[in-house]
Coordinates of C-alpha atoms in Angstrom, one line a residue:
M1475 CA -19.4 -10.6 -18.5
N1476 CA -22.4 -12.4 -16.9
V1477 CA -20.1 -13.7 -14.1
L1478 CA -18.8 -10.2 -13.4
V1479 CA -22.3 -8.8 -13.1
I1480 CA -23.4 -11.7 -10.8
L1481 CA -20.4 -11.3 -8.5
T1482 CA -20.9 -7.5 -8.4
A1483 CA -24.5 -8.0 -7.5
I1484 CA -23.5 -10.5 -4.7
L1485 CA -20.9 -8.0 -3.4
F1486 CA -23.4 -5.2 -3.4
I1487 CA -26.1 -7.2 -1.6
S1488 CA -23.5 -8.5 1.0
M1489 CA -22.2 -5.0 1.7
I1490 CA -25.8 -3.6 2.0
C1491 CA -26.9 -6.3 4.3
I1492 CA -23.9 -6.1 6.6
G1493 CA -22.9 -2.4 6.4
G1494 CA -26.1 -0.7 5.6
K1495 CA -25.6 2.9 4.4
E1496 CA -21.9 2.7 5.0
G1497 CA -21.8 -0.6 3.0
A1498 CA -23.5 1.1 0.1
R1499 CA -21.0 4.0 0.3
S1500 CA -18.2 1.6 0.4
F1501 CA -19.5 -0.2 -2.7
V1502 CA -19.7 3.2 -4.6
A1503 CA -16.2 4.1 -3.3
V1504 CA -14.7 1.1 -5.1
F1505 CA -15.9 2.4 -8.4
I1506 CA -14.8 5.9 -7.6
N1507 CA -11.3 4.7 -6.8
F1508 CA -11.3 2.6 -10.0
A1509 CA -12.2 5.7 -12.0
V1510 CA -9.4 7.7 -10.3
L1511 CA -6.9 5.1 -11.0
F1512 CA -8.0 4.7 -14.6
L1513 CA -7.8 8.5 -15.2
T1514 CA -4.4 8.6 -13.5
I1515 CA -3.1 6.0 -15.9
L1516 CA -4.5 7.9 -18.9
F1517 CA -2.8 11.1 -17.8
M1518 CA 0.5 9.3 -17.1
A1519 CA 0.7 8.6 -20.9
D1520 CA 1.3 12.3 -21.4
P1521 CA 5.1 12.9 -21.4
N1522 CA 4.5 16.5 -20.1
V1523 CA 2.8 15.3 -16.9
D1524 CA 4.9 14.4 -13.9
P1525 CA 3.8 10.8 -12.8
I1526 CA 4.7 11.3 -9.2
L1527 CA 2.8 14.6 -8.8
L1528 CA -0.1 13.0 -10.6
T1529 CA 0.1 10.0 -8.2
I1530 CA 0.2 12.3 -5.1
I1531 CA -3.0 14.0 -6.3
A1532 CA -4.7 10.6 -7.0
C1533 CA -3.7 9.3 -3.5
I1534 CA -5.2 12.4 -1.9
I1535 CA -8.5 11.8 -3.8
I1536 CA -8.5 8.1 -2.9
S1537 CA -7.8 8.9 0.8
C1538 CA -10.6 11.5 0.8
T1539 CA -13.0 8.9 -0.8
N1540 CA -12.0 6.1 1.6
L1541 CA -12.2 8.3 4.7
F1542 CA -14.6 11.2 4.2
Y1543 CA -17.0 9.7 1.7
I1544 CA -17.4 6.3 3.5
N1545 CA -17.1 7.5 7.1
Q1546 CA -18.2 11.1 6.6
V1547 CA -16.2 14.1 7.8
N1548 CA -15.6 14.0 11.5
K1549 CA -12.6 14.2 13.9
K1550 CA -11.5 10.6 13.5
T1551 CA -11.5 10.7 9.7
T1552 CA -9.7 14.1 9.7
I1553 CA -7.0 12.7 12.0
A1554 CA -6.7 9.6 9.9
F1555 CA -6.4 11.7 6.7
L1556 CA -3.7 13.9 8.3
S1557 CA -1.8 10.8 9.4
T1558 CA -2.0 9.2 6.0
I1559 CA -0.7 12.3 4.3
I1560 CA 2.3 12.6 6.7
T1561 CA 3.2 8.9 6.3
T1562 CA 2.9 9.0 2.6
S1563 CA 5.0 12.1 2.3
I1564 CA 7.8 10.4 4.3
L1565 CA 7.5 7.3 2.1
I1566 CA 7.6 9.2 -1.2
L1567 CA 11.2 10.4 -0.8
M1568 CA 12.3 6.9 0.2
I1569 CA 10.5 5.3 -2.7
V1570 CA 11.9 7.6 -5.4
I1571 CA 15.5 7.1 -4.1
I1572 CA 15.2 3.3 -3.8
T1573 CA 13.4 2.8 -7.1
E1574 CA 16.2 4.6 -8.9
K1575 CA 19.0 2.8 -7.0
A1576 CA 17.5 -0.7 -7.3
M1577 CA 16.8 -0.2 -11.1
I1578 CA 13.5 -2.0 -10.9
Q1579 CA 11.8 0.3 -13.4
G1580 CA 10.6 -1.0 -16.7
F1581 CA 9.9 -4.6 -17.7
G1582 CA 11.8 -7.8 -16.8
E1583 CA 13.1 -10.3 -19.3
E1584 CA 10.3 -12.6 -18.3
E1585 CA 7.9 -10.1 -19.7
A1586 CA 9.9 -9.3 -22.8
G1587 CA 8.2 -11.9 -25.0
E1588 CA 4.8 -10.3 -24.6
L1589 CA 6.2 -6.9 -25.6
D1590 CA 8.1 -7.8 -28.7
A1591 CA 5.4 -6.4 -31.0
F1592 CA 5.3 -3.0 -29.2
S1593 CA 7.7 -0.1 -29.0
L1594 CA 9.1 0.9 -25.6
Y1595 CA 10.1 4.4 -26.7
I1596 CA 6.9 6.1 -25.4
G1597 CA 8.6 9.1 -23.9
V1598 CA 7.7 8.2 -20.3
D1599 CA 10.1 8.2 -17.4
F1600 CA 9.9 4.5 -16.2
V1601 CA 11.7 5.4 -12.9
K1602 CA 8.9 7.7 -11.9
I1603 CA 6.3 5.2 -13.2
G1604 CA 7.8 2.5 -11.0
A1605 CA 7.8 4.9 -8.0
S1606 CA 4.2 5.8 -8.7
M1607 CA 3.2 2.2 -8.8
I1608 CA 4.7 1.6 -5.3
I1609 CA 3.1 4.7 -3.9
M1610 CA -0.3 3.6 -5.2
S1611 CA 0.2 0.1 -3.7
T1612 CA 0.8 1.5 -0.2
I1613 CA -1.9 4.1 0.1
G1614 CA -4.8 1.6 0.7
A1615 CA -3.0 -0.2 3.5
I1616 CA -1.9 3.1 5.2
T1617 CA -5.4 4.6 5.1
D1618 CA -6.9 1.4 6.4
V1619 CA -4.5 1.2 9.4
A1620 CA -4.9 4.9 10.1
I1621 CA -8.7 4.7 10.5
S1622 CA -8.4 1.4 12.3
I1623 CA -6.3 3.1 15.0
T1624 CA -8.1 6.4 15.2
S1625 CA -11.6 4.9 15.7
P1626 CA -10.9 2.7 18.7
M1627 CA -8.7 5.4 20.3
R1628 CA -11.7 7.8 20.1
E1629 CA -13.9 5.1 21.7
I1630 CA -11.3 4.7 24.5
V1631 CA -11.6 8.5 25.3
L1632 CA -15.4 8.3 25.3
H1633 CA -15.4 5.5 27.8
N1634 CA -12.5 6.8 29.8
P1635 CA -12.5 10.6 29.7
E1636 CA -9.8 11.0 32.3
I1637 CA -7.2 9.0 30.5
S1638 CA -3.8 10.7 30.1
R1639 CA -2.2 11.5 26.8
K1640 CA 0.6 9.0 27.4
A1641 CA -1.8 6.2 28.3
L1642 CA -3.9 7.0 25.2
F1643 CA -0.8 6.9 23.0
K1644 CA 0.3 3.6 24.5
S1645 CA -3.2 2.2 23.7
G1646 CA -2.9 3.3 20.1
I1647 CA 0.5 1.6 19.8
S1648 CA -1.0 -1.6 21.4
I1649 CA -3.9 -1.5 18.9
G1650 CA -1.4 -1.0 16.1
K1651 CA 0.7 -4.0 17.1
D1652 CA -2.3 -6.2 16.6
I1653 CA -3.0 -4.7 13.2
L1654 CA 0.7 -4.7 12.0
G1655 CA 1.2 -8.4 11.7
S1656 CA -2.1 -9.2 9.9
T1657 CA -1.8 -6.3 7.5
T1658 CA 1.8 -7.1 6.6
N1659 CA 0.8 -10.7 6.0
T1660 CA -2.1 -9.6 3.9
L1661 CA 0.3 -7.6 1.6
F1662 CA 2.7 -10.6 1.4
F1663 CA 0.0 -13.2 0.5
A1664 CA -1.6 -10.8 -2.0
F1665 CA 1.7 -10.9 -3.9
F1666 CA 2.0 -14.7 -3.9
G1667 CA -1.7 -15.0 -4.9
G1668 CA -1.2 -12.5 -7.8
Y1669 CA 2.1 -13.9 -9.0
L1670 CA 1.6 -17.6 -8.3
G1671 CA 1.7 -18.4 -12.0
L1672 CA 5.1 -16.5 -12.3
L1673 CA 6.5 -18.4 -9.4
I1674 CA 5.5 -21.7 -11.0
W1675 CA 7.1 -20.6 -14.2
F1676 CA 10.3 -19.8 -12.3
K1677 CA 10.3 -23.4 -11.1
D1678 CA 9.6 -24.9 -14.5
L1679 CA 12.5 -22.8 -15.9
S1680 CA 14.8 -24.2 -13.1
Y1681 CA 15.6 -20.8 -11.7
S1682 CA 17.8 -21.0 -8.7
F1683 CA 16.9 -19.1 -5.5
G1684 CA 19.5 -16.4 -6.5
D1685 CA 18.0 -16.0 -10.0
I1686 CA 14.5 -15.6 -8.5
V1687 CA 15.6 -13.0 -5.9
N1688 CA 17.6 -11.0 -8.5
S1689 CA 14.9 -11.0 -11.2
K1690 CA 13.4 -7.6 -11.9
V1691 CA 9.8 -8.8 -11.6
F1692 CA 10.3 -10.5 -8.3
S1693 CA 12.4 -7.7 -6.8
A1694 CA 10.0 -5.0 -7.9
E1695 CA 7.1 -6.8 -6.2
M1696 CA 9.1 -7.5 -3.0
I1697 CA 10.1 -3.9 -2.7
T1698 CA 6.5 -2.9 -3.1
I1699 CA 5.5 -5.3 -0.3
L1700 CA 8.4 -4.0 1.9
F1701 CA 7.4 -0.4 1.4
G1702 CA 3.8 -1.3 2.2
G1703 CA 5.0 -2.9 5.5
I1704 CA 7.2 0.2 6.2
G1705 CA 4.2 2.5 5.6
V1706 CA 2.0 0.4 7.9
A1707 CA 4.7 0.4 10.6
L1708 CA 5.2 4.2 10.3
V1709 CA 1.5 5.2 10.3
I1710 CA 0.9 3.4 13.7
P1711 CA 3.0 5.8 15.9
I1712 CA 2.1 8.8 13.7
T1713 CA -1.6 8.2 14.0
S1714 CA -1.4 7.3 17.7
C1715 CA 0.6 10.5 18.4
I1716 CA -1.7 12.8 16.4
T1717 CA -4.9 11.2 17.8
A1718 CA -3.7 11.5 21.4
Y1719 CA -2.8 15.1 20.9
F1720 CA -5.9 16.4 19.1
I1721 CA -8.6 14.4 20.9
L1722 CA -7.3 15.2 24.4
N1723 CA -6.8 18.8 23.4
T1724 CA -10.4 19.0 22.4
R1725 CA -11.4 17.4 25.7
N1726 CA -9.4 19.9 27.7
T1727 CA -10.9 22.8 25.6
K1728 CA -14.4 21.6 26.4
K1729 CA -13.6 21.5 30.1
L1730 CA -12.3 25.1 30.1
M1731 CA -15.5 26.3 28.3
K1732 CA -17.7 24.8 31.0

């Protein structure tokens, strides 16, 4: 407990020193998002609640917190929020279909030993729970990339007011290309960092490569990473297109009013 308090204090001081007021809001946002996730999990235990609908509501709240609370309500955060919602909506349909077809819901046999003392008949649709887990895993990366593209595109317009919509869109894509590789690798290494113990266990149990790839635990995590990568790839052109359209439309409107 003391270690958690010390690390939290170090994080808070670091964010305040580097980020100032935005750093303080970011620190508070972490706990807001934690509270949203915690409440989402509690409500998911109710068989009468649709986990996917609940997850969509939670993702909207998380997106609002990460964009509007931290960076305040302005044109770039509004565009980033719209891009996030569009990208997530496209992903949701794919996630629900793939989760059901891949049969990755529920627990793998590697986890069965820890669950022997519990009943799995809890009246919850594990297919929807699995889909909800993947949706939750992608929302953070999508929101981060959306604001990371919108913000520099807005700066480009401020420093080059005469830029064309096509050139601005290409600039957004160029920015997105630099973000794509690093963000996808971050998702990939986060998996290996979180499941390093499981991978070592696979080796100790003499799992073949085929056994590892076909295990439910490994497949579920890899599908989550792949959907995260797909979401990041999709949000780049979507955000670039929306930003180029709305920002330049605003610029043209201001010219007509003068």
